Amino acid sequence: MENSNGRTVESLVDKFEDELDKIENYVEQALYYSRIDSFSKDYFISEVALDQVVKNSVKKYAKSFINKQIRFHMDDMEQVVHTDSKWLGFIIDQVFSNALKYTDEGGEISVQFKEDRKEKRLLFQDTGIGIKLEDISRVFEKGFTGSIGRSHAKSTGIGLYLAKQMALKLGHDLSIQSEEGKYTRVTIHFPKIRNYYHL
């Protein structure tokens, strides 16, 4: 069935669902932001299977992947880390949200696992629009959207800031590499030797 503008009702429903997903993410960001200061009262450290946390996040954003026809690839990984599954899930949600926002239709998002004697790493790479060189050092600042982000009216500049803060609270870290017009890669670092949690 078509409406007067020639667009299918199904496509309008998909767009509406995308907007609801975005609103849900903004609400979630606000809730987690309000809980940063009380983090030490709201976490539980255990062995967490990385592949399951990633898959849960992908399911959450399944509609966005489908609507934008973005391919997804994840390495086989049977790896565990010591973390809080809820907070790590939030961090990964923010990474996927950003990647989907700035990756054009038909692009690709991939997830890899790497390990050396110092740390385990979870790498998220997209084929999106990338980040300007002069903006990379500021992407984890609260409210910073950069010149590319300002062209997206719905960029809040809070998602990656929160992800970074949560990662540090858990004794992890977040880093980013990018080349404008080619890719962005966000890495979650899980050090093997550390002052465990910064509560």
mmCIF file with all atom_site columns, C-alpha atoms in Angstrom:
data_model
loop_
_atom_site.group_PDB
_atom_site.id
_atom_site.type_symbol
_atom_site.label_atom_id
_atom_site.label_alt_id
_atom_site.label_comp_id
_atom_site.label_asym_id
_atom_site.label_entity_id
_atom_site.label_seq_id
_atom_site.pdbx_PDB_ins_code
_atom_site.Cartn_x
_atom_site.Cartn_y
_atom_site.Cartn_z
_atom_site.occupancy
_atom_site.B_iso_or_equiv
_atom_site.pdbx_formal_charge
_atom_site.auth_seq_id
_atom_site.auth_comp_id
_atom_site.auth_asym_id
_atom_site.auth_atom_id
_atom_site.pdbx_PDB_model_num
ATOM 1   C CA . MET A 1 1   ? 0.000  0.000   0.000  1.00 0.00 ? 1   MET A CA 1
ATOM 2   C CA . GLU A 1 2   ? 1.305  3.457   -0.906 1.00 0.00 ? 2   GLU A CA 1
ATOM 3   C CA . ASN A 1 3   ? 0.543  6.828   0.618  1.00 0.00 ? 3   ASN A CA 1
ATOM 4   C CA . SER A 1 4   ? -0.004 10.075  -1.305 1.00 0.00 ? 4   SER A CA 1
ATOM 5   C CA . ASN A 1 5   ? 3.730  10.762  -1.384 1.00 0.00 ? 5   ASN A CA 1
ATOM 6   C CA . GLY A 1 6   ? 4.489  7.427   -2.998 1.00 0.00 ? 6   GLY A CA 1
ATOM 7   C CA . ARG A 1 7   ? 6.208  6.007   0.063  1.00 0.00 ? 7   ARG A CA 1
ATOM 8   C CA . THR A 1 8   ? 5.116  2.649   1.393  1.00 0.00 ? 8   THR A CA 1
ATOM 9   C CA . VAL A 1 9   ? 3.416  2.463   4.751  1.00 0.00 ? 9   VAL A CA 1
ATOM 10  C CA . GLU A 1 10  ? 6.037  -0.103  5.734  1.00 0.00 ? 10  GLU A CA 1
ATOM 11  C CA . SER A 1 11  ? 8.868  2.357   5.133  1.00 0.00 ? 11  SER A CA 1
ATOM 12  C CA . LEU A 1 12  ? 7.098  4.964   7.248  1.00 0.00 ? 12  LEU A CA 1
ATOM 13  C CA . VAL A 1 13  ? 6.674  2.444   10.064 1.00 0.00 ? 13  VAL A CA 1
ATOM 14  C CA . ASP A 1 14  ? 10.377 1.554   9.833  1.00 0.00 ? 14  ASP A CA 1
ATOM 15  C CA . LYS A 1 15  ? 11.318 5.224   10.027 1.00 0.00 ? 15  LYS A CA 1
ATOM 16  C CA . PHE A 1 16  ? 9.030  5.699   13.015 1.00 0.00 ? 16  PHE A CA 1
ATOM 17  C CA . GLU A 1 17  ? 10.607 2.710   14.768 1.00 0.00 ? 17  GLU A CA 1
ATOM 18  C CA . ASP A 1 18  ? 14.078 4.139   14.080 1.00 0.00 ? 18  ASP A CA 1
ATOM 19  C CA . GLU A 1 19  ? 13.045 7.406   15.718 1.00 0.00 ? 19  GLU A CA 1
ATOM 20  C CA . LEU A 1 20  ? 11.682 5.534   18.732 1.00 0.00 ? 20  LEU A CA 1
ATOM 21  C CA . ASP A 1 21  ? 14.994 3.659   19.030 1.00 0.00 ? 21  ASP A CA 1
ATOM 22  C CA . LYS A 1 22  ? 16.863 6.978   19.014 1.00 0.00 ? 22  LYS A CA 1
ATOM 23  C CA . ILE A 1 23  ? 14.593 8.429   21.678 1.00 0.00 ? 23  ILE A CA 1
ATOM 24  C CA . GLU A 1 24  ? 15.070 5.306   23.788 1.00 0.00 ? 24  GLU A CA 1
ATOM 25  C CA . ASN A 1 25  ? 18.844 5.689   23.484 1.00 0.00 ? 25  ASN A CA 1
ATOM 26  C CA . TYR A 1 26  ? 18.689 9.361   24.536 1.00 0.00 ? 26  TYR A CA 1
ATOM 27  C CA . VAL A 1 27  ? 16.594 8.438   27.581 1.00 0.00 ? 27  VAL A CA 1
ATOM 28  C CA . GLU A 1 28  ? 19.043 5.653   28.450 1.00 0.00 ? 28  GLU A CA 1
ATOM 29  C CA . GLN A 1 29  ? 21.962 8.094   28.144 1.00 0.00 ? 29  GLN A CA 1
ATOM 30  C CA . ALA A 1 30  ? 20.232 10.491  30.531 1.00 0.00 ? 30  ALA A CA 1
ATOM 31  C CA . LEU A 1 31  ? 19.591 7.725   33.062 1.00 0.00 ? 31  LEU A CA 1
ATOM 32  C CA . TYR A 1 32  ? 23.165 6.448   32.972 1.00 0.00 ? 32  TYR A CA 1
ATOM 33  C CA . TYR A 1 33  ? 24.528 10.004  33.156 1.00 0.00 ? 33  TYR A CA 1
ATOM 34  C CA . SER A 1 34  ? 22.538 10.566  36.344 1.00 0.00 ? 34  SER A CA 1
ATOM 35  C CA . ARG A 1 35  ? 24.021 7.385   37.846 1.00 0.00 ? 35  ARG A CA 1
ATOM 36  C CA . ILE A 1 36  ? 27.725 8.054   37.204 1.00 0.00 ? 36  ILE A CA 1
ATOM 37  C CA . ASP A 1 37  ? 28.322 9.504   40.658 1.00 0.00 ? 37  ASP A CA 1
ATOM 38  C CA . SER A 1 38  ? 26.660 6.538   42.373 1.00 0.00 ? 38  SER A CA 1
ATOM 39  C CA . PHE A 1 39  ? 28.439 3.961   40.220 1.00 0.00 ? 39  PHE A CA 1
ATOM 40  C CA . SER A 1 40  ? 30.079 2.223   43.199 1.00 0.00 ? 40  SER A CA 1
ATOM 41  C CA . LYS A 1 41  ? 26.608 1.275   44.496 1.00 0.00 ? 41  LYS A CA 1
ATOM 42  C CA . ASP A 1 42  ? 25.377 -0.127  41.203 1.00 0.00 ? 42  ASP A CA 1
ATOM 43  C CA . TYR A 1 43  ? 27.779 -2.648  39.727 1.00 0.00 ? 43  TYR A CA 1
ATOM 44  C CA . PHE A 1 44  ? 28.531 -6.353  39.970 1.00 0.00 ? 44  PHE A CA 1
ATOM 45  C CA . ILE A 1 45  ? 31.811 -7.736  38.661 1.00 0.00 ? 45  ILE A CA 1
ATOM 46  C CA . SER A 1 46  ? 31.809 -11.212 37.176 1.00 0.00 ? 46  SER A CA 1
ATOM 47  C CA . GLU A 1 47  ? 33.200 -13.186 34.256 1.00 0.00 ? 47  GLU A CA 1
ATOM 48  C CA . VAL A 1 48  ? 31.320 -11.919 31.211 1.00 0.00 ? 48  VAL A CA 1
ATOM 49  C CA . ALA A 1 49  ? 31.264 -13.558 27.769 1.00 0.00 ? 49  ALA A CA 1
ATOM 50  C CA . LEU A 1 50  ? 32.124 -10.833 25.262 1.00 0.00 ? 50  LEU A CA 1
ATOM 51  C CA . ASP A 1 51  ? 30.322 -12.405 22.318 1.00 0.00 ? 51  ASP A CA 1
ATOM 52  C CA . GLN A 1 52  ? 27.025 -12.503 24.218 1.00 0.00 ? 52  GLN A CA 1
ATOM 53  C CA . VAL A 1 53  ? 27.178 -8.836  25.226 1.00 0.00 ? 53  VAL A CA 1
ATOM 54  C CA . VAL A 1 54  ? 27.953 -7.837  21.629 1.00 0.00 ? 54  VAL A CA 1
ATOM 55  C CA . LYS A 1 55  ? 25.135 -10.009 20.252 1.00 0.00 ? 55  LYS A CA 1
ATOM 56  C CA . ASN A 1 56  ? 22.656 -8.499  22.708 1.00 0.00 ? 56  ASN A CA 1
ATOM 57  C CA . SER A 1 57  ? 23.563 -5.022  21.486 1.00 0.00 ? 57  SER A CA 1
ATOM 58  C CA . VAL A 1 58  ? 23.316 -6.034  17.820 1.00 0.00 ? 58  VAL A CA 1
ATOM 59  C CA . LYS A 1 59  ? 19.823 -7.417  18.458 1.00 0.00 ? 59  LYS A CA 1
ATOM 60  C CA . LYS A 1 60  ? 18.875 -4.118  20.063 1.00 0.00 ? 60  LYS A CA 1
ATOM 61  C CA . TYR A 1 61  ? 19.886 -2.234  16.910 1.00 0.00 ? 61  TYR A CA 1
ATOM 62  C CA . ALA A 1 62  ? 18.733 -4.904  14.429 1.00 0.00 ? 62  ALA A CA 1
ATOM 63  C CA . LYS A 1 63  ? 16.151 -2.609  12.802 1.00 0.00 ? 63  LYS A CA 1
ATOM 64  C CA . SER A 1 64  ? 18.772 0.063   12.131 1.00 0.00 ? 64  SER A CA 1
ATOM 65  C CA . PHE A 1 65  ? 21.126 -2.483  10.569 1.00 0.00 ? 65  PHE A CA 1
ATOM 66  C CA . ILE A 1 66  ? 18.320 -3.772  8.350  1.00 0.00 ? 66  ILE A CA 1
ATOM 67  C CA . ASN A 1 67  ? 16.850 -0.395  7.363  1.00 0.00 ? 67  ASN A CA 1
ATOM 68  C CA . LYS A 1 68  ? 20.258 0.993   6.371  1.00 0.00 ? 68  LYS A CA 1
ATOM 69  C CA . GLN A 1 69  ? 21.334 -2.333  4.827  1.00 0.00 ? 69  GLN A CA 1
ATOM 70  C CA . ILE A 1 70  ? 24.522 -2.266  6.877  1.00 0.00 ? 70  ILE A CA 1
ATOM 71  C CA . ARG A 1 71  ? 26.468 -5.502  6.885  1.00 0.00 ? 71  ARG A CA 1
ATOM 72  C CA . PHE A 1 72  ? 27.718 -6.876  10.193 1.00 0.00 ? 72  PHE A CA 1
ATOM 73  C CA . HIS A 1 73  ? 30.674 -9.166  10.773 1.00 0.00 ? 73  HIS A CA 1
ATOM 74  C CA . MET A 1 74  ? 31.996 -10.484 14.084 1.00 0.00 ? 74  MET A CA 1
ATOM 75  C CA . ASP A 1 75  ? 34.971 -12.745 14.651 1.00 0.00 ? 75  ASP A CA 1
ATOM 76  C CA . ASP A 1 76  ? 34.308 -16.018 16.416 1.00 0.00 ? 76  ASP A CA 1
ATOM 77  C CA . MET A 1 77  ? 35.265 -15.304 19.987 1.00 0.00 ? 77  MET A CA 1
ATOM 78  C CA . GLU A 1 78  ? 34.900 -17.360 23.122 1.00 0.00 ? 78  GLU A CA 1
ATOM 79  C CA . GLN A 1 79  ? 36.450 -14.841 25.439 1.00 0.00 ? 79  GLN A CA 1
ATOM 80  C CA . VAL A 1 80  ? 35.532 -13.646 28.897 1.00 0.00 ? 80  VAL A CA 1
ATOM 81  C CA . VAL A 1 81  ? 36.537 -10.512 30.782 1.00 0.00 ? 81  VAL A CA 1
ATOM 82  C CA . HIS A 1 82  ? 35.958 -9.403  34.353 1.00 0.00 ? 82  HIS A CA 1
ATOM 83  C CA . THR A 1 83  ? 33.446 -6.588  34.176 1.00 0.00 ? 83  THR A CA 1
ATOM 84  C CA . ASP A 1 84  ? 29.871 -5.572  34.901 1.00 0.00 ? 84  ASP A CA 1
ATOM 85  C CA . SER A 1 85  ? 27.702 -6.915  32.074 1.00 0.00 ? 85  SER A CA 1
ATOM 86  C CA . LYS A 1 86  ? 25.108 -4.131  32.308 1.00 0.00 ? 86  LYS A CA 1
ATOM 87  C CA . TRP A 1 87  ? 27.603 -1.273  32.191 1.00 0.00 ? 87  TRP A CA 1
ATOM 88  C CA . LEU A 1 88  ? 29.686 -2.947  29.474 1.00 0.00 ? 88  LEU A CA 1
ATOM 89  C CA . GLY A 1 89  ? 26.485 -3.450  27.491 1.00 0.00 ? 89  GLY A CA 1
ATOM 90  C CA . PHE A 1 90  ? 25.784 0.274   27.753 1.00 0.00 ? 90  PHE A CA 1
ATOM 91  C CA . ILE A 1 91  ? 29.301 1.098   26.525 1.00 0.00 ? 91  ILE A CA 1
ATOM 92  C CA . ILE A 1 92  ? 28.911 -1.202  23.519 1.00 0.00 ? 92  ILE A CA 1
ATOM 93  C CA . ASP A 1 93  ? 25.444 0.237   22.805 1.00 0.00 ? 93  ASP A CA 1
ATOM 94  C CA . GLN A 1 94  ? 26.961 3.721   22.525 1.00 0.00 ? 94  GLN A CA 1
ATOM 95  C CA . VAL A 1 95  ? 29.671 2.491   20.161 1.00 0.00 ? 95  VAL A CA 1
ATOM 96  C CA . PHE A 1 96  ? 27.108 0.825   17.895 1.00 0.00 ? 96  PHE A CA 1
ATOM 97  C CA . SER A 1 97  ? 24.784 3.830   18.059 1.00 0.00 ? 97  SER A CA 1
ATOM 98  C CA . ASN A 1 98  ? 27.555 6.123   16.837 1.00 0.00 ? 98  ASN A CA 1
ATOM 99  C CA . ALA A 1 99  ? 28.717 3.704   14.158 1.00 0.00 ? 99  ALA A CA 1
ATOM 100 C CA . LEU A 1 100 ? 25.193 3.309   12.782 1.00 0.00 ? 100 LEU A CA 1
ATOM 101 C CA . LYS A 1 101 ? 24.575 7.052   12.865 1.00 0.00 ? 101 LYS A CA 1
ATOM 102 C CA . TYR A 1 102 ? 27.645 7.887   10.792 1.00 0.00 ? 102 TYR A CA 1
ATOM 103 C CA . THR A 1 103 ? 27.758 4.888   8.425  1.00 0.00 ? 103 THR A CA 1
ATOM 104 C CA . ASP A 1 104 ? 25.950 5.294   5.109  1.00 0.00 ? 104 ASP A CA 1
ATOM 105 C CA . GLU A 1 105 ? 23.522 2.771   3.673  1.00 0.00 ? 105 GLU A CA 1
ATOM 106 C CA . GLY A 1 106 ? 25.253 -0.365  2.411  1.00 0.00 ? 106 GLY A CA 1
ATOM 107 C CA . GLY A 1 107 ? 28.248 0.109   4.701  1.00 0.00 ? 107 GLY A CA 1
ATOM 108 C CA . GLU A 1 108 ? 29.756 -2.365  7.130  1.00 0.00 ? 108 GLU A CA 1
ATOM 109 C CA . ILE A 1 109 ? 30.435 -2.637  10.851 1.00 0.00 ? 109 ILE A CA 1
ATOM 110 C CA . SER A 1 110 ? 32.785 -5.317  12.144 1.00 0.00 ? 110 SER A CA 1
ATOM 111 C CA . VAL A 1 111 ? 33.890 -6.513  15.580 1.00 0.00 ? 111 VAL A CA 1
ATOM 112 C CA . GLN A 1 112 ? 37.243 -8.156  16.286 1.00 0.00 ? 112 GLN A CA 1
ATOM 113 C CA . PHE A 1 113 ? 38.976 -9.499  19.367 1.00 0.00 ? 113 PHE A CA 1
ATOM 114 C CA . LYS A 1 114 ? 42.708 -9.183  19.960 1.00 0.00 ? 114 LYS A CA 1
ATOM 115 C CA . GLU A 1 115 ? 44.923 -10.078 22.888 1.00 0.00 ? 115 GLU A CA 1
ATOM 116 C CA . ASP A 1 116 ? 48.519 -9.664  23.971 1.00 0.00 ? 116 ASP A CA 1
ATOM 117 C CA . ARG A 1 117 ? 50.342 -10.118 27.267 1.00 0.00 ? 117 ARG A CA 1
ATOM 118 C CA . LYS A 1 118 ? 49.176 -6.741  28.570 1.00 0.00 ? 118 LYS A CA 1
ATOM 119 C CA . GLU A 1 119 ? 45.515 -6.601  27.611 1.00 0.00 ? 119 GLU A CA 1
ATOM 120 C CA . LYS A 1 120 ? 42.477 -7.912  25.804 1.00 0.00 ? 120 LYS A CA 1
ATOM 121 C CA . ARG A 1 121 ? 40.894 -5.646  23.188 1.00 0.00 ? 121 ARG A CA 1
ATOM 122 C CA . LEU A 1 122 ? 37.498 -5.465  21.542 1.00 0.00 ? 122 LEU A CA 1
ATOM 123 C CA . LEU A 1 123 ? 37.632 -3.507  18.276 1.00 0.00 ? 123 LEU A CA 1
ATOM 124 C CA . PHE A 1 124 ? 34.624 -1.992  16.503 1.00 0.00 ? 124 PHE A CA 1
ATOM 125 C CA . GLN A 1 125 ? 35.260 -0.677  12.990 1.00 0.00 ? 125 GLN A CA 1
ATOM 126 C CA . ASP A 1 126 ? 32.834 0.957   10.572 1.00 0.00 ? 126 ASP A CA 1
ATOM 127 C CA . THR A 1 127 ? 33.086 2.155   6.984  1.00 0.00 ? 127 THR A CA 1
ATOM 128 C CA . GLY A 1 128 ? 31.437 5.448   7.856  1.00 0.00 ? 128 GLY A CA 1
ATOM 129 C CA . ILE A 1 129 ? 32.265 9.070   7.201  1.00 0.00 ? 129 ILE A CA 1
ATOM 130 C CA . GLY A 1 130 ? 35.125 9.134   9.687  1.00 0.00 ? 130 GLY A CA 1
ATOM 131 C CA . ILE A 1 131 ? 36.374 11.932  11.912 1.00 0.00 ? 131 ILE A CA 1
ATOM 132 C CA . LYS A 1 132 ? 38.459 14.961  11.021 1.00 0.00 ? 132 LYS A CA 1
ATOM 133 C CA . LEU A 1 133 ? 42.029 14.743  12.305 1.00 0.00 ? 133 LEU A CA 1
ATOM 134 C CA . GLU A 1 134 ? 41.663 17.894  14.383 1.00 0.00 ? 134 GLU A CA 1
ATOM 135 C CA . ASP A 1 135 ? 38.586 16.463  16.126 1.00 0.00 ? 135 ASP A CA 1
ATOM 136 C CA . ILE A 1 136 ? 39.894 13.028  17.155 1.00 0.00 ? 136 ILE A CA 1
ATOM 137 C CA . SER A 1 137 ? 41.515 14.170  20.397 1.00 0.00 ? 137 SER A CA 1
ATOM 138 C CA . ARG A 1 138 ? 38.214 15.685  21.562 1.00 0.00 ? 138 ARG A CA 1
ATOM 139 C CA . VAL A 1 139 ? 35.647 12.991  20.739 1.00 0.00 ? 139 VAL A CA 1
ATOM 140 C CA . PHE A 1 140 ? 35.420 11.842  24.367 1.00 0.00 ? 140 PHE A CA 1
ATOM 141 C CA . GLU A 1 141 ? 34.729 15.347  25.689 1.00 0.00 ? 141 GLU A CA 1
ATOM 142 C CA . LYS A 1 142 ? 31.252 15.946  27.074 1.00 0.00 ? 142 LYS A CA 1
ATOM 143 C CA . GLY A 1 143 ? 29.031 17.635  24.494 1.00 0.00 ? 143 GLY A CA 1
ATOM 144 C CA . PHE A 1 144 ? 31.626 17.623  21.711 1.00 0.00 ? 144 PHE A CA 1
ATOM 145 C CA . THR A 1 145 ? 30.191 16.713  18.294 1.00 0.00 ? 145 THR A CA 1
ATOM 146 C CA . GLY A 1 146 ? 32.862 18.065  15.948 1.00 0.00 ? 146 GLY A CA 1
ATOM 147 C CA . SER A 1 147 ? 32.326 19.559  12.509 1.00 0.00 ? 147 SER A CA 1
ATOM 148 C CA . ILE A 1 148 ? 30.898 16.317  11.132 1.00 0.00 ? 148 ILE A CA 1
ATOM 149 C CA . GLY A 1 149 ? 28.654 15.795  14.136 1.00 0.00 ? 149 GLY A CA 1
ATOM 150 C CA . ARG A 1 150 ? 27.223 19.300  13.781 1.00 0.00 ? 150 ARG A CA 1
ATOM 151 C CA . SER A 1 151 ? 25.916 18.318  10.347 1.00 0.00 ? 151 SER A CA 1
ATOM 152 C CA . HIS A 1 152 ? 23.801 15.678  12.118 1.00 0.00 ? 152 HIS A CA 1
ATOM 153 C CA . ALA A 1 153 ? 21.118 17.625  13.959 1.00 0.00 ? 153 ALA A CA 1
ATOM 154 C CA . LYS A 1 154 ? 20.487 14.812  16.450 1.00 0.00 ? 154 LYS A CA 1
ATOM 155 C CA . SER A 1 155 ? 24.071 14.433  17.659 1.00 0.00 ? 155 SER A CA 1
ATOM 156 C CA . THR A 1 156 ? 24.267 15.098  21.392 1.00 0.00 ? 156 THR A CA 1
ATOM 157 C CA . GLY A 1 157 ? 27.980 14.595  21.984 1.00 0.00 ? 157 GLY A CA 1
ATOM 158 C CA . ILE A 1 158 ? 27.219 12.639  25.158 1.00 0.00 ? 158 ILE A CA 1
ATOM 159 C CA . GLY A 1 159 ? 27.303 8.966   24.080 1.00 0.00 ? 159 GLY A CA 1
ATOM 160 C CA . LEU A 1 160 ? 31.045 8.449   23.711 1.00 0.00 ? 160 LEU A CA 1
ATOM 161 C CA . TYR A 1 161 ? 31.728 10.694  26.702 1.00 0.00 ? 161 TYR A CA 1
ATOM 162 C CA . LEU A 1 162 ? 29.587 8.418   28.864 1.00 0.00 ? 162 LEU A CA 1
ATOM 163 C CA . ALA A 1 163 ? 31.125 5.293   27.337 1.00 0.00 ? 163 ALA A CA 1
ATOM 164 C CA . LYS A 1 164 ? 34.618 6.556   28.172 1.00 0.00 ? 164 LYS A CA 1
ATOM 165 C CA . GLN A 1 165 ? 33.680 7.479   31.744 1.00 0.00 ? 165 GLN A CA 1
ATOM 166 C CA . MET A 1 166 ? 32.033 4.108   32.349 1.00 0.00 ? 166 MET A CA 1
ATOM 167 C CA . ALA A 1 167 ? 35.001 2.256   30.882 1.00 0.00 ? 167 ALA A CA 1
ATOM 168 C CA . LEU A 1 168 ? 37.408 4.061   33.200 1.00 0.00 ? 168 LEU A CA 1
ATOM 169 C CA . LYS A 1 169 ? 35.180 3.351   36.202 1.00 0.00 ? 169 LYS A CA 1
ATOM 170 C CA . LEU A 1 170 ? 35.385 -0.356  35.347 1.00 0.00 ? 170 LEU A CA 1
ATOM 171 C CA . GLY A 1 171 ? 39.175 -0.275  35.030 1.00 0.00 ? 171 GLY A CA 1
ATOM 172 C CA . HIS A 1 172 ? 38.938 -0.503  31.231 1.00 0.00 ? 172 HIS A CA 1
ATOM 173 C CA . ASP A 1 173 ? 39.661 2.181   28.646 1.00 0.00 ? 173 ASP A CA 1
ATOM 174 C CA . LEU A 1 174 ? 38.371 3.426   25.310 1.00 0.00 ? 174 LEU A CA 1
ATOM 175 C CA . SER A 1 175 ? 40.425 4.673   22.362 1.00 0.00 ? 175 SER A CA 1
ATOM 176 C CA . ILE A 1 176 ? 39.590 5.780   18.848 1.00 0.00 ? 176 ILE A CA 1
ATOM 177 C CA . GLN A 1 177 ? 41.295 5.902   15.460 1.00 0.00 ? 177 GLN A CA 1
ATOM 178 C CA . SER A 1 178 ? 39.765 7.292   12.293 1.00 0.00 ? 178 SER A CA 1
ATOM 179 C CA . GLU A 1 179 ? 40.401 8.537   8.795  1.00 0.00 ? 179 GLU A CA 1
ATOM 180 C CA . GLU A 1 180 ? 37.927 11.006  7.371  1.00 0.00 ? 180 GLU A CA 1
ATOM 181 C CA . GLY A 1 181 ? 35.852 9.498   4.587  1.00 0.00 ? 181 GLY A CA 1
ATOM 182 C CA . LYS A 1 182 ? 37.111 5.963   5.224  1.00 0.00 ? 182 LYS A CA 1
ATOM 183 C CA . TYR A 1 183 ? 36.589 4.449   8.667  1.00 0.00 ? 183 TYR A CA 1
ATOM 184 C CA . THR A 1 184 ? 36.361 4.822   12.419 1.00 0.00 ? 184 THR A CA 1
ATOM 185 C CA . ARG A 1 185 ? 37.672 2.238   14.868 1.00 0.00 ? 185 ARG A CA 1
ATOM 186 C CA . VAL A 1 186 ? 36.752 2.282   18.546 1.00 0.00 ? 186 VAL A CA 1
ATOM 187 C CA . THR A 1 187 ? 38.644 -0.058  20.872 1.00 0.00 ? 187 THR A CA 1
ATOM 188 C CA . ILE A 1 188 ? 37.658 -1.173  24.355 1.00 0.00 ? 188 ILE A CA 1
ATOM 189 C CA . HIS A 1 189 ? 40.776 -2.090  26.325 1.00 0.00 ? 189 HIS A CA 1
ATOM 190 C CA . PHE A 1 190 ? 40.691 -4.646  29.136 1.00 0.00 ? 190 PHE A CA 1
ATOM 191 C CA . PRO A 1 191 ? 44.103 -4.441  30.870 1.00 0.00 ? 191 PRO A CA 1
ATOM 192 C CA . LYS A 1 192 ? 45.350 -7.620  32.509 1.00 0.00 ? 192 LYS A CA 1
ATOM 193 C CA . ILE A 1 193 ? 47.333 -5.758  35.177 1.00 0.00 ? 193 ILE A CA 1
ATOM 194 C CA . ARG A 1 194 ? 45.740 -2.681  36.665 1.00 0.00 ? 194 ARG A CA 1
ATOM 195 C CA . ASN A 1 195 ? 44.461 -0.864  39.698 1.00 0.00 ? 195 ASN A CA 1
ATOM 196 C CA . TYR A 1 196 ? 41.319 -2.805  39.141 1.00 0.00 ? 196 TYR A CA 1
ATOM 197 C CA . TYR A 1 197 ? 38.328 -0.468  39.468 1.00 0.00 ? 197 TYR A CA 1
ATOM 198 C CA . HIS A 1 198 ? 38.324 3.292   39.838 1.00 0.00 ? 198 HIS A CA 1
ATOM 199 C CA . LEU A 1 199 ? 35.246 3.722   41.988 1.00 0.00 ? 199 LEU A CA 1
#
